């Protein structure tokens, strides 16, 4: 699903954010990406989302060399990836439903089919009863779950999460992780960047460890 | 290989056969139309939500449109005037004073039959005197004259009113037997034509400048709108929105601003026309002419609205293009 071959990334004139990264993720896998802040987790995810291009090496996702994409193809590529952000990136001027339906609107799915899928996604994260609420009325845990619903509503084959539990207490964090495991169980490839080592070790999935832009550990699932 | 076949979307759709039908051309077109309709409404609602600032923007556009279109109207009326003047571009042929009335009629008939002459009207010496007395108000002075000093004249209307050909016609007419002099006063007509040409160029230049002004007004408004929806743009870009999708609501906003500005400009032109019509008519009457200010009319109004809408759309397109490049998801 994801292949990194000797990938390096340098922003401007600064030192390398990523250096000689090599790894391979199979379809349907679930794994964590860990390291201190500034170790390169976000840079790595940005490369997969094709927000940045690598300075060196190659990134392949689902068989596509991301470097070869024409600018106009990138949006279509991104529609295959669900992304969950630490700050959930919800739009506060519209309801929960309107937030979750956004990816389907962009893809031009019929309204009735969209509504059905949005409700299914909201139901999955346990917030169906809040579909008319505004994000401002929700707790941070609920907002994060809405962010997840939006990421999975178009059934992406790859789900990326950047510190999805960053602001949550341990109980809520565990709930969120359980959601990711559920999606993984139905075949979605899931990659979660997190520095919450206690949580990660408890969950027993494969872990990629980054330190100062280098891959220093790749521990298979226990 | 076309781009379509290499796009991940189509590859995915072939991979997931069940979804292939959903990305067919027909449903894509329907989705595209649906989004257009949604954005058309959404952009109008956004404008309506802030009526005062929307109105001010439209008013700024309207003011920029009023001057060139007002000038254009004025010029159009000058063209009407010009056409009237063309008809009055006549050659006055003065006949030999020795000719009697019968001979004068013969000459007039001969002039009438010449090639580039549209018409010839004989003004006998007596008629000429009467006309002169009426027009100038010198009855007493003229009445004291023993003889009629005026010659008979033929007023010739040329078929071709172009100044050069009128001049040629005049010199040809002078060669006719019994003709003393053919007089044509074209200087003022040419002067008027030059003025009209100057006015036309001035209008074009002003239209260009003020059109640019409309682009800037819309561009600046849209720039602010893009800035205020920055987060939304970042989010939809992250989840796979194309540039066209992101641009669409702003283009509609620009078109709405343009259309609103065009309608307001028409209102301003009508009000201005009413305001000016009384003094203009009075002024014309004092010159013994009948003249009313021209109106924009239905066709002109539609044209103005179409132009302003296109200008608004274009301004938005330029602004969004410029500022979307700056917005890159963090």
XYZ file of N, CA and C in Angstrom, chain A residues 46 49 51-52 64 69-70 72-73 75-80 85 89-91 93-94 102-103 105-111 113 117 150 154-157, chain B residues 3-4 6-9 11-12 15-16 19 22 27 30-31 34-35 39 46 229 231-243 245 328-330:
222
model
N 2.708 14.196 5.472
C 2.491 15.178 4.389
C 2.960 14.635 3.043
N 0.292 12.301 1.826
C -0.883 13.034 1.349
C -0.572 13.857 0.108
N 1.130 16.542 0.041
C 1.140 17.977 0.311
C 2.535 18.514 0.031
N 3.513 17.631 0.137
C 4.896 17.974 -0.193
C 5.456 16.883 -1.087
N 1.005 3.955 -7.109
C 1.277 5.195 -7.837
C 2.523 5.877 -7.300
N 2.530 12.394 -10.389
C 1.188 12.957 -10.549
C 1.234 14.328 -11.184
N 0.326 14.537 -12.112
C 0.110 15.885 -12.630
C -0.659 16.644 -11.549
N -3.183 18.362 -11.588
C -4.642 18.238 -11.632
C -5.117 16.869 -11.146
N -4.194 15.917 -11.009
C -4.586 14.579 -10.565
C -4.579 14.458 -9.048
N -5.958 16.118 -6.521
C -7.227 16.050 -5.790
C -7.858 14.663 -5.851
N -7.809 14.029 -7.024
C -8.436 12.713 -7.162
C -7.697 11.680 -6.325
N -6.385 11.847 -6.231
C -5.599 10.950 -5.382
C -6.000 11.120 -3.919
N -6.135 12.388 -3.480
C -6.428 12.641 -2.054
C -7.779 12.069 -1.638
N -8.685 11.924 -2.608
C -10.005 11.394 -2.260
C -9.937 9.942 -1.819
N -8.804 9.267 -2.117
C -8.673 7.874 -1.690
C -8.148 7.758 -0.278
N -6.967 14.845 11.704
C -5.971 15.802 12.180
C -6.038 15.953 13.692
N -9.748 20.012 12.360
C -10.023 20.791 11.137
C -11.495 20.759 10.729
N -12.382 20.903 11.700
C -13.804 21.001 11.355
C -14.106 22.450 10.988
N -15.147 22.632 10.192
C -15.568 23.989 9.833
C -16.668 24.404 10.808
N -18.623 26.953 10.828
C -19.790 27.715 10.361
C -20.909 26.800 9.873
N -20.771 25.494 10.079
C -21.813 24.582 9.578
C -21.976 23.387 10.501
N -18.888 16.763 3.480
C -17.988 17.513 2.597
C -17.230 16.655 1.564
N -16.569 15.561 1.992
C -15.844 14.767 0.990
C -16.762 14.210 -0.093
N -19.612 15.613 -1.123
C -19.979 16.748 -1.977
C -18.904 16.991 -3.020
N -17.660 16.943 -2.552
C -16.540 17.181 -3.457
C -16.500 16.132 -4.553
N -16.843 14.877 -4.183
C -16.829 13.808 -5.181
C -18.080 13.791 -6.033
N -19.069 14.588 -5.647
C -20.282 14.658 -6.448
C -21.205 13.476 -6.265
N -21.229 12.897 -5.051
C -22.147 11.784 -4.783
C -23.571 12.337 -4.680
N -24.523 11.557 -5.160
C -25.935 11.981 -5.106
C -26.337 12.303 -3.665
N -27.160 13.355 -3.478
C -27.502 13.789 -2.119
C -28.103 12.686 -1.251
N -27.765 9.391 -1.481
C -26.714 8.431 -1.147
C -25.753 9.048 -0.124
N -24.754 7.696 3.655
C -23.383 7.375 4.065
C -22.935 8.216 5.255
N -15.719 12.152 9.149
C -15.477 12.805 7.871
C -14.381 12.074 7.078
N -16.145 8.476 2.884
C -16.089 8.000 1.490
C -15.312 6.693 1.379
N -15.264 5.948 2.472
C -14.638 4.623 2.515
C -13.261 4.626 1.855
N -12.326 5.367 2.433
C -10.989 5.418 1.829
C -10.265 4.094 2.043
N -9.336 3.794 1.140
C -8.578 2.556 1.328
C -7.421 2.790 2.296
N -5.096 11.318 -19.801
C -4.936 11.508 -18.364
C -6.038 10.776 -17.603
N -7.214 10.768 -18.214
C -8.358 10.161 -17.549
C -8.104 8.709 -17.186
N -5.309 7.290 -16.650
C -4.266 7.068 -15.660
C -4.662 7.625 -14.303
N -5.798 8.351 -14.243
C -6.152 8.980 -12.973
C -6.493 7.916 -11.945
N -6.097 8.166 -10.718
C -6.337 7.186 -9.659
C -7.820 6.899 -9.499
N -8.626 7.931 -9.768
C -10.055 7.740 -9.567
C -10.570 6.623 -10.470
N -8.815 4.331 -11.899
C -8.220 3.044 -11.560
C -8.950 2.406 -10.404
N -9.320 3.289 -9.469
C -10.037 2.763 -8.324
C -11.406 2.254 -8.753
N -11.165 -0.977 -10.127
C -10.874 -1.941 -9.092
C -12.146 -2.297 -8.330
N -12.901 -1.257 -8.032
C -14.143 -1.512 -7.316
C -15.296 -1.398 -8.308
N -18.556 0.548 -8.033
C -18.609 2.012 -8.037
C -18.426 2.600 -9.433
N -20.929 4.901 -10.854
C -21.114 6.200 -10.218
C -20.253 7.292 -10.810
N -23.390 10.914 -14.526
C -23.544 11.274 -13.117
C -22.540 12.352 -12.732
N -24.091 15.495 -13.813
C -25.175 15.858 -12.897
C -24.599 16.454 -11.607
N -23.516 15.844 -11.126
C -22.897 16.341 -9.900
C -22.345 17.749 -10.117
N -25.154 20.113 -10.166
C -25.682 20.249 -8.805
C -24.812 21.224 -8.011
N -23.497 21.069 -8.153
C -22.612 21.963 -7.417
C -22.738 23.400 -7.910
N -23.755 26.419 -5.532
C -22.859 27.556 -5.323
C -23.495 28.866 -5.769
N -24.751 34.312 0.734
C -23.662 34.959 1.461
C -23.690 36.470 1.265
N -12.319 32.835 4.212
C -12.696 31.418 4.128
C -11.465 30.547 3.940
N -9.630 28.820 6.020
C -9.619 27.506 6.663
C -10.435 26.502 5.854
N -11.593 26.971 5.403
C -12.459 26.108 4.602
C -11.737 25.646 3.335
N -11.036 26.585 2.695
C -10.318 26.245 1.465
C -9.237 25.210 1.760
N -8.531 25.424 2.884
C -7.477 24.469 3.245
C -8.062 23.080 3.468
N -9.174 23.027 4.189
C -9.765 21.732 4.515
C -10.245 21.015 3.258
N -10.987 21.730 2.407
C -11.513 21.023 1.225
C -10.390 20.627 0.275
N -9.300 21.406 0.258
C -8.156 21.022 -0.568
C -7.535 19.736 -0.028
N -7.481 19.641 1.304
C -6.912 18.443 1.925
C -7.731 17.208 1.616
N -9.038 17.365 1.492
C -9.841 16.169 1.250
C -10.215 16.010 -0.210
N -9.439 16.644 -1.088
C -9.534 16.279 -2.504
C -10.383 17.172 -3.376
N -10.573 18.442 -2.977
C -11.318 19.347 -3.859
C -10.398 19.834 -4.975
N -10.940 19.893 -6.183
C -10.166 20.429 -7.295
C -10.160 21.959 -7.201
N -9.265 22.579 -7.963
C -9.218 24.047 -7.987
C -10.546 24.619 -8.448
N -13.483 23.414 -8.097
C -14.471 23.301 -7.024
C -14.300 24.433 -6.024
N -1.794 27.202 1.033
C -1.340 25.831 0.968
C -1.608 25.214 2.325
N -2.263 24.076 2.336
C -2.569 23.463 3.632
C -1.312 23.309 4.476
N -1.460 23.598 5.779
C -0.312 23.454 6.659
C -0.060 21.990 6.978
